[in-house]
Every structure is written in C-alpha cells, then in structure tokens.
Amino acid sequence: MKLTEDDIYRKSSQYKHWSFTPTQLALLRQKTNVQACERVKANVARQRAQRAANALEGFNSASDSERANTPGENGSGNGTPSANGNGNGGDTPLRPDKEVDCLTVAEEMRLVDKFCETVLALAAFIGAPADVTATAIQFFRRFYLYNSPMTYDGQVVARTIMFVACKTDNFSITLDEYIAKVGVTRDQILAPEYLIVQALRFNFEVKHPFRGLRGVHLELGEMLSGSWMGMPFDERSKEQRKQQLLRLPKRAGGKEDNMTERDFGKRLEYVYGLASKILKETAQLTDAYFLYTPSQIMFAAQLLADEPVTMFYLNTHIPSPAIYPSSPYNKIIDTIRACALLLSSHHSYTASSVTPEEKAAKDKQANQEIKALLKKLKQCRDPDKIDLVKLNQAHKRDAVHAGELEESKAKRRKIAREDAEKQADDFWGAELHKK
Amino acid sequence: MSKATPRASNAPKQRLAEDGGASFPLSSSLRKLSLQQQQSADSPSDICNVCKSSRYLNPNMRFLVNPECYHKMCESCVDRIFSHGPAPCPIAGCKRTLRKVKFRSQTFEDLKVEREVDIRRRVAKVMNKQESDFENLLDYNNYLETVEEMTWNLILEIDVPETNRKLKLFEAAQKAELNPNATFRPIDDQPNTSTLSDTSHVVLKKGGTQRKALATSFGDPFGGDDMAGGKDTGFVFKGLKKREAPKPESPFDPFDGWSVDAEHYNLQDNYDHQWIQNFKTDPEYYAGGWIQKDYWNRMMMEALGGMAIFIEDEIVARENAASGDAGVGTENAAGAALGGKDVDMMDVF
C-alpha cells in the first residue's frame, strides 16, 4: 500500500485528461480545425442565403437599414435561437460567391500563442501572481485545444479565463473590481464563463513547476552548506559532495572551477531567477504542459539556466545505470533534454547569442504576421458565435424566444421575481404565499 | 326511621328479626340509603378502597395502581401514605412494600390484563433472541416454548422465585457475553420484592452486616471463576449461537491504509535556507497550524513527482489497454476518450 511521488502525479487530472503525445496533439488540433471550418462555412452559407432572401423581400417592402436593426424578425423567420446572432452579422461584407477562407492549424496555433501573450499582459496589468497567470494561460491553451479561435474570440475568452483563474487559484478579486480594471461589462465576463468551464471539463487544478523549483534550490542550498543527508545509494560524504559542487564548471564541458561558498550561493540565486523566468514565460507559451510533467519542465528550465548544477543535482537523486542497471536515468535525462529543446526553440527564450537588434527585427516581423492573421480571422469568424452575451441571454430564464413566451408575461414574471428577491432581503424574510 | 314507628301488630316479629341477627332487610335498606352503596351500584370502580371517597364527590379523582400488587387506590391516598418513603400496602392482607414512584394509572381496565402485559414486557426484555440467533428452526421453537412456559409460570404464580432468579442470571449472562470486559455488580440473589409476602417491615438500605455477608457470599467481582464455563446462566438453550461482541473500532484512516513513500528524495527534518527562516519564526504561520515539514515535503514532491513519468510511452500504453482487442485504432480511442463525445457537451450555445 505504498505510493511513489510519481503515482501521486498520475492521479491528477492534468495527467489523466491533459497530457498528450505529440501525434495526438497534432491530430486533436487538426480535428478541431476541421470541425470549426465546417461549422463556419455552413453558418456563413446559411446567413448568406437568408440575407439574400431578405434582400429579395426588401425590394418589395422595407429598406435595408431597417432590417439590419431587427434581429428578432430574422430569428422568428428561422425558428432557431442561434439565429439571434444575425443582428451583428450585418457587419460582415456581402461576398456572395467567394468561399470562406478558413485558418489552418498552424495559423490557429500562432494566434493562440499570440493570445497567450495577451493573457500574460492582462495578468501583469491586474497584478496577478505568477501561478495564477500560469493557470490562466494553461486554461487558455486547454480551451483552444478543443475549440477554434474562429469559433470563439480569443480576446473575450482571455478576459473570462483570467477571471476564472483568479478564482480557482485563490487570488481573490471581486467581479466588480475586475471589470473596473479591465473595462468591460459584467455580462461580457460572465456570459462565456460556463462555456469555458465546461470546455475545461471542470478540471481546475493545474500543476505548476514553480514550487518544485524552490524545492530543488532548497536542497541545493543544503548541499552547499554541507548538511544534505543524501540518498541511500550515494556513498559520498556530505563534505565530499560539497567540494564537488564547488568545483563544478561554469558551463557544460568547461574546465573545473573552484568557487567559494559565497560565490556559489550567488550563482544559485542567479540560476533560480533565470529558471523561474523561463518557467513563467517560455514554458507557458509552448506545449510543454501537454507533453511533459511539471517536474520535467522544471528540470528542463533549470538545465537551460545552468547545466552542470542541474546534472549534479540529478546525479545525486537518480542512481546511474552503472549502480542499478534498471535505473531510468538515461531516459529521464533524454526526456528533460527534449523538453529543454522545446523550451529553447521558442522565440521568447532569449539565448545570449541573439542580439537586441536581431530580436527587435524578429519581433517586428512576427507582429506583421500576426496582424495579417487577425485580418484573416475577421473574415472567417463563425457568425453564430460572435455575440456571446446575447447567446447567453437567450439561454437564460425569461428569454424571449419566438412565439414561446409573450413579452408581457415575461415582464410580469420578472417583476414578481424582483419583488420576491427584495422581500427576501427583509429581516424576517419573504412573506409566505397566501392561498 | 322505620324502627321509630313500628306497628303494634308487627312489633314482636320485628324484634325477633333484630335479635336473630338476620338483619338483611334492614341492612339492605340501609345500604340502599347510603351514599356509598348508591355510588357503588352506579360504578363499583369509582370508590377508593383505602379512604372510601368516591368520584361522585370529587370528579377530578384519579386512581393509581402499583405493579407490585395491583391494588387500586386514589391519588390522594398515594400522596398521603407514600410521600415519606416506601410503606406497606394499606389494603388488608397485602403486605408488600410500595414506593410512590412506581404508582401509575392503569392502561387496561382489567387489572389481570395489565399485570400480564407487564410480565410479558419484562420477560421479552430479557428473552430477546431471534430466529437468526439459533442454528435451526427447531431450536428456535424450543426456545419460544420455554419462554412462553416461563411467562405463564410467572402469570399464574407458579415457581416464581426460581423463575425470576433464572431470568436475572440469564440477563447477566447475555450482558457479559456482549461485553466481556465490563465489570458488573454481583447479582442480587434475593427474590424480587414483588414476591415478598411476609416481610412486614420495610428494608430501605442494607445494613453493614448484610452488606458484608453479601460481599463474602459473592466473592471478588474480578475473580475469573464465575466467568469460567461452570457458571449458571439461568437457562441453557440448545443451538443458541455464541454472541460475538463487536470489535473495537480502529482509528480512522483517511487514506485507507495507503501512504506515500518517496522514491527520489529523502526528506530531512530540518532545512536551513534563508527564505525559509522567516516562516519558522513568524506566528502568522505557525499559529494557524502550518507545518513547516509538510511544506518541504510538498516542495520536494512537486520537484521530483512525475520526473520518471514518460508521457508518450504511458499514454500509448494506456490507450492500447483501453482499446483492448476490439481492433480500434489508437486514434479512435483517443477521440472517444478525449473529446469525441464531449465536443457536443461543451458546445452550450
């Protein structure tokens, strides 16, 4: 009846539902993209047909501008509540013969990455701590694994996801404070909330590598002061281990060094800061969370920050195959290196080789590409899902569906409900119903 | 009155009647005149047998009985006689000691029924075996028969002291079987006070000598000899299963026996790190029950937990296991497990 720390992670929803192989991830994105494209095309075609029909009618009766302002009329003609969105569809230009040009998977990913950066900026703006920010970004990436940016607008989703992440990670901020900071209405935050939470399968826990990084540095500090007791397979004494640590080369493959304890402490501090920065930014903007475990991501970031120290640490914790032939040492190191490669390939990871000018040029080019993509996105949005607030209202109580509930009745009910709510606030509660 | 105005012709005959003691005509006429008799003719149960007062004069009168002897008397008599403690029953010929607390109003009009119900209740409290307690139906039926026989013995007052003794012993044996570790007071082998017929005096407390005698006769209550097999349990029923006392509850374990045994790290009892020092001394943390070691454990758990999980291998293995022999490809399984069905669910709009 013993569990290892790996088994604990296997019980998490992150491992059960949100870990993928690269192939799976690609297939899933492909599938989401195909489904979204089909839906967009069908909805646009339907909308065009309807507009054409209305235009034909319009020659006989009303003017075009009037019709654009009466979405209810359009809805009743169609009979589906989703047609309520047509009121905004009036903005899209009428291109009768042109096929809708949908985004590709790569373009979608690019946009999602871009929106993730928006979330980062948003989090910095409202002053959310690192783990809340990271949770929000992971929620966002999870959401767009099963949904396309063509269906739901990244900007809208990002705002709500940030709010949800604040709630799940105990960064308490009221809705009123939040909307005051972000500058939108309550409904704009709340309308997509249930949709998002559902798409996240109510898996609110995201396991982050931040605390693990602290743990590693806690032990490194102990090693440095010569008081770390070590693993059972390790036969070195505390002092030997300390001396080896101090003699570690500065860079991988470099020559042996001999630092003082104080200098090495500073080195560790620097490593911690760098690894932490990589985890907070680069790791969030890649697929690392889907492909690796938080521990592996953390060691990858640590490896990028200081390879000799990280390798020394891993050697003290995992027995090498020379001692135990069945030890997964090599495999673990390979996985961590693969993860490090993924992190370092992201553009936000600024290795010392890139000069500021080069970086600026790259950013500029990326910005232009993003701008083009956003323009393209505008042309291929799903017309049904543009106004989430209205859609949400249509789902709520007393929504006026065509022919379902008269407006006066709905109004009467609303007044009665408000009365009851007001009475419920009284000291002795609401009055009992009279028979 | 009739005596005062005798007719001359009838006088000797009347005197004769008086002298002969055959006062029937007179007494019956008196009785007819008397209030009491009038009442009793009306309803004989409305007169108190002790003070002879009747309900006619006091409509609020209540009659009480004591299950010791079931003699009926009015509430005021009970108050009067028994307020100062136990006293013998005032009804002539009944010498039982009654206590005030035991008096109650009767449930059944027929006191015989009342008594039988009481006896049956008392017996049923002790003899509460069920069919499942016996090995077969025959044994259970034999048991029921014994119980019924004993009940009727008590009702018909045959062999009462012996039956009561057996009942008490059996009850004690049952209790001892249920909880063998409990210590019980030695069973008073004296017959039940209800069966006392000729002790006219009231025994309130046992005197010192009596107590001593009792103690010596029962010996040490902790002595193991009476718990051994030779003990008299009153009744022996064939086929009665041995009752097992429930096992003492083990302390609650929220993890159901599971524990975490770290594979990749050794948690130390103490770590000295600069940003940990503050927490060690800050009452804001330790006052709320924040345990330093738990936090270290959590840090190390998150640092190394999952390090040896190779997602690619494990997920492929997981899906192969999920798809089984049905020949469904990995992709289909992935679709079904990860999103295929749920895509519709998520789409609330």
Coordinates of N, CA, C and O in Angstrom, one line a residue, chain B residues 137-204:
Chain B
L137 N -34.5 -24.1 13.1 CA -35.8 -23.6 13.4 C -36.3 -24.4 14.6 O -37.0 -23.8 15.5
L138 N -35.9 -25.6 14.7 CA -36.4 -26.5 15.9 C -35.9 -25.9 17.2 O -36.7 -25.7 18.1
D139 N -34.7 -25.5 17.2 CA -34.1 -24.9 18.4 C -34.8 -23.6 18.8 O -35.1 -23.4 19.9
Y140 N -35.1 -22.9 17.7 CA -35.8 -21.6 18.0 C -37.2 -21.8 18.6 O -37.6 -21.2 19.5
N141 N -37.8 -22.8 18.0 CA -39.2 -23.1 18.5 C -39.1 -23.6 19.9 O -40.0 -23.2 20.8
N142 N -38.2 -24.4 20.2 CA -38.0 -24.9 21.6 C -37.8 -23.7 22.5 O -38.3 -23.7 23.7
Y143 N -37.0 -22.8 22.1 CA -36.7 -21.6 22.9 C -38.0 -20.8 23.1 O -38.3 -20.5 24.3
L144 N -38.8 -20.6 22.1 CA -40.0 -19.9 22.2 C -41.0 -20.6 23.2 O -41.6 -20.0 24.0
E145 N -40.9 -21.9 23.1 CA -41.8 -22.7 24.0 C -41.4 -22.5 25.5 O -42.2 -22.2 26.4
T146 N -40.1 -22.5 25.7 CA -39.6 -22.3 27.1 C -40.0 -21.0 27.6 O -40.4 -20.8 28.7
V147 N -39.8 -20.0 26.7 CA -40.1 -18.6 27.1 C -41.6 -18.5 27.5 O -42.0 -17.9 28.5
E148 N -42.5 -19.1 26.7 CA -43.9 -19.0 26.9 C -44.3 -19.7 28.2 O -45.1 -19.2 29.0
E149 N -43.6 -20.8 28.4 CA -43.9 -21.6 29.6 C -43.5 -20.8 30.9 O -44.3 -20.7 31.8
M150 N -42.4 -20.2 30.8 CA -41.9 -19.4 31.9 C -42.8 -18.2 32.1 O -43.1 -17.9 33.3
T151 N -43.3 -17.6 31.1 CA -44.2 -16.4 31.2 C -45.4 -16.8 31.9 O -45.9 -16.2 32.8
W152 N -46.0 -18.0 31.5 CA -47.2 -18.4 32.1 C -47.0 -18.8 33.6 O -47.8 -18.6 34.5
N153 N -45.8 -19.3 33.9 CA -45.5 -19.6 35.3 C -45.5 -18.3 36.1 O -46.1 -18.3 37.2
L154 N -45.0 -17.3 35.5 CA -45.0 -16.0 36.3 C -46.4 -15.5 36.4 O -46.8 -14.9 37.4
I155 N -47.2 -15.6 35.3 CA -48.5 -15.1 35.4 C -49.4 -15.8 36.4 O -50.1 -15.2 37.2
L156 N -49.2 -17.1 36.3 CA -50.1 -18.0 37.2 C -49.4 -18.2 38.6 O -49.9 -18.9 39.4
E157 N -48.3 -17.5 38.8 CA -47.6 -17.5 40.1 C -47.2 -18.9 40.5 O -47.4 -19.3 41.6
I158 N -46.6 -19.6 39.5 CA -46.1 -21.0 39.9 C -44.6 -20.8 39.9 O -44.0 -20.4 38.9
D159 N -43.9 -21.2 40.9 CA -42.5 -21.3 41.0 C -41.8 -19.9 40.6 O -40.9 -19.8 39.9
V160 N -42.4 -18.9 41.2 CA -42.0 -17.5 40.8 C -40.5 -17.2 41.2 O -39.8 -16.7 40.4
P161 N -40.1 -17.4 42.5 CA -38.7 -17.0 42.8 C -37.7 -17.7 42.0 O -36.8 -17.0 41.5
E162 N -37.9 -18.9 41.7 CA -36.9 -19.7 40.9 C -36.9 -19.1 39.5 O -35.8 -18.9 38.9
T163 N -38.0 -18.8 38.9 CA -38.1 -18.3 37.6 C -37.4 -16.9 37.5 O -36.6 -16.6 36.6
N164 N -37.7 -16.1 38.5 CA -37.1 -14.8 38.5 C -35.6 -14.8 38.6 O -34.8 -14.1 38.0
R165 N -35.1 -15.8 39.4 CA -33.7 -15.9 39.6 C -33.0 -16.3 38.3 O -32.0 -15.7 37.8
K166 N -33.7 -17.2 37.6 CA -33.1 -17.7 36.3 C -33.1 -16.6 35.3 O -32.1 -16.4 34.6
L167 N -34.2 -15.8 35.3 CA -34.2 -14.7 34.4 C -33.1 -13.7 34.6 O -32.4 -13.3 33.7
K168 N -32.9 -13.4 35.9 CA -31.8 -12.4 36.2 C -30.4 -13.0 35.8 O -29.6 -12.3 35.2
L169 N -30.2 -14.3 36.1 CA -29.0 -14.9 35.7 C -28.8 -14.8 34.2 O -27.7 -14.5 33.7
F170 N -29.8 -15.1 33.5 CA -29.7 -15.2 32.0 C -29.4 -13.8 31.5 O -28.6 -13.6 30.6
E171 N -30.1 -12.8 32.0 CA -29.8 -11.4 31.6 C -28.4 -11.0 31.8 O -27.7 -10.5 30.9
A172 N -27.9 -11.4 33.0 CA -26.5 -11.0 33.3 C -25.5 -11.8 32.3 O -24.5 -11.2 31.9
A173 N -25.9 -13.0 32.0 CA -25.0 -13.8 31.2 C -25.0 -13.2 29.8 O -23.9 -13.1 29.1
Q174 N -26.2 -12.7 29.3 CA -26.2 -12.1 28.0 C -25.3 -10.8 28.0 O -24.6 -10.6 27.0
K175 N -25.5 -10.0 29.0 CA -24.7 -8.8 29.0 C -23.2 -9.1 29.0 O -22.4 -8.4 28.4
A176 N -22.8 -10.1 29.8 CA -21.4 -10.4 30.0 C -20.9 -10.9 28.6 O -19.7 -10.6 28.2
E177 N -21.7 -11.6 27.9 CA -21.3 -12.2 26.6 C -21.1 -11.0 25.6 O -20.2 -11.1 24.8
L178 N -22.0 -10.0 25.7 CA -21.9 -8.9 24.8 C -20.6 -8.1 25.0 O -19.9 -7.6 24.1
N179 N -20.3 -7.9 26.3 CA -19.1 -7.1 26.6 C -18.3 -7.8 27.7 O -18.5 -7.5 28.9
P180 N -17.4 -8.7 27.4 CA -16.8 -9.5 28.4 C -15.9 -8.7 29.3 O -15.5 -9.1 30.4
N181 N -15.5 -7.5 28.9 CA -14.5 -6.7 29.7 C -15.2 -5.9 30.7 O -14.5 -5.3 31.6
A182 N -16.5 -5.7 30.6 CA -17.2 -4.8 31.6 C -17.3 -5.5 32.9 O -17.4 -6.8 33.0
T183 N -17.3 -4.8 34.0 CA -17.5 -5.4 35.3 C -18.9 -5.1 35.8 O -19.4 -4.0 35.6
F184 N -19.5 -6.1 36.3 CA -20.9 -6.0 36.7 C -21.0 -6.1 38.2 O -20.2 -6.9 38.8
R185 N -22.0 -5.5 38.8 CA -22.2 -5.7 40.2 C -22.7 -7.2 40.4 O -23.4 -7.7 39.5
P186 N -22.4 -7.8 41.5 CA -22.8 -9.2 41.7 C -24.4 -9.2 41.7 O -25.0 -8.3 42.2
I187 N -24.9 -10.2 41.1 CA -26.4 -10.3 41.0 C -27.0 -10.6 42.4 O -26.5 -11.5 43.1
D188 N -28.0 -9.8 42.7 CA -28.6 -10.0 44.0 C -29.5 -11.2 43.9 O -30.5 -11.3 43.1
D189 N -29.2 -12.2 44.7 CA -29.9 -13.5 44.6 C -31.2 -13.5 45.4 O -31.9 -14.4 45.3
Q190 N -31.4 -12.3 46.1 CA -32.7 -12.2 46.8 C -33.9 -12.3 45.9 O -33.8 -11.7 44.8
P191 N -34.9 -12.9 46.3 CA -36.1 -12.9 45.4 C -36.6 -11.5 45.2 O -36.4 -10.6 46.0
N192 N -37.3 -11.3 44.1 CA -37.9 -10.0 43.8 C -38.8 -9.5 44.9 O -39.5 -10.3 45.5
T193 N -38.8 -8.2 45.1 CA -39.7 -7.7 46.2 C -41.1 -8.0 46.0 O -41.9 -8.1 46.9
S194 N -41.5 -8.2 44.7 CA -42.9 -8.5 44.4 C -43.3 -9.8 45.0 O -44.5 -10.1 45.2
T195 N -42.3 -10.7 45.2 CA -42.7 -12.0 45.7 C -42.6 -12.0 47.2 O -43.0 -13.0 47.8
L196 N -42.2 -11.0 47.8 CA -42.1 -10.9 49.3 C -43.6 -11.0 49.8 O -44.3 -10.1 49.5
S197 N -43.9 -11.9 50.6 CA -45.2 -11.9 51.1 C -45.3 -11.7 52.5 O -46.3 -11.2 53.0
D198 N -44.3 -12.1 53.3 CA -44.4 -11.9 54.7 C -43.4 -11.1 55.4 O -43.0 -11.3 56.5
T199 N -42.7 -10.2 54.7 CA -41.8 -9.3 55.3 C -42.6 -8.0 55.5 O -42.9 -7.2 54.6
S200 N -43.0 -7.8 56.8 CA -43.9 -6.7 57.0 C -43.1 -5.4 57.2 O -43.6 -4.3 57.0
H201 N -41.8 -5.6 57.6 CA -41.0 -4.4 57.8 C -40.4 -3.9 56.5 O -40.3 -4.7 55.5
V202 N -40.0 -2.7 56.4 CA -39.5 -2.1 55.2 C -38.0 -2.0 55.2 O -37.4 -1.5 56.2
V203 N -37.3 -2.6 54.3 CA -35.9 -2.5 54.2 C -35.5 -1.4 53.2 O -35.7 -1.5 52.1
L204 N -34.9 -0.4 53.8 CA -34.5 0.7 52.9 C -33.1 0.5 52.4 O -32.9 0.6 51.2

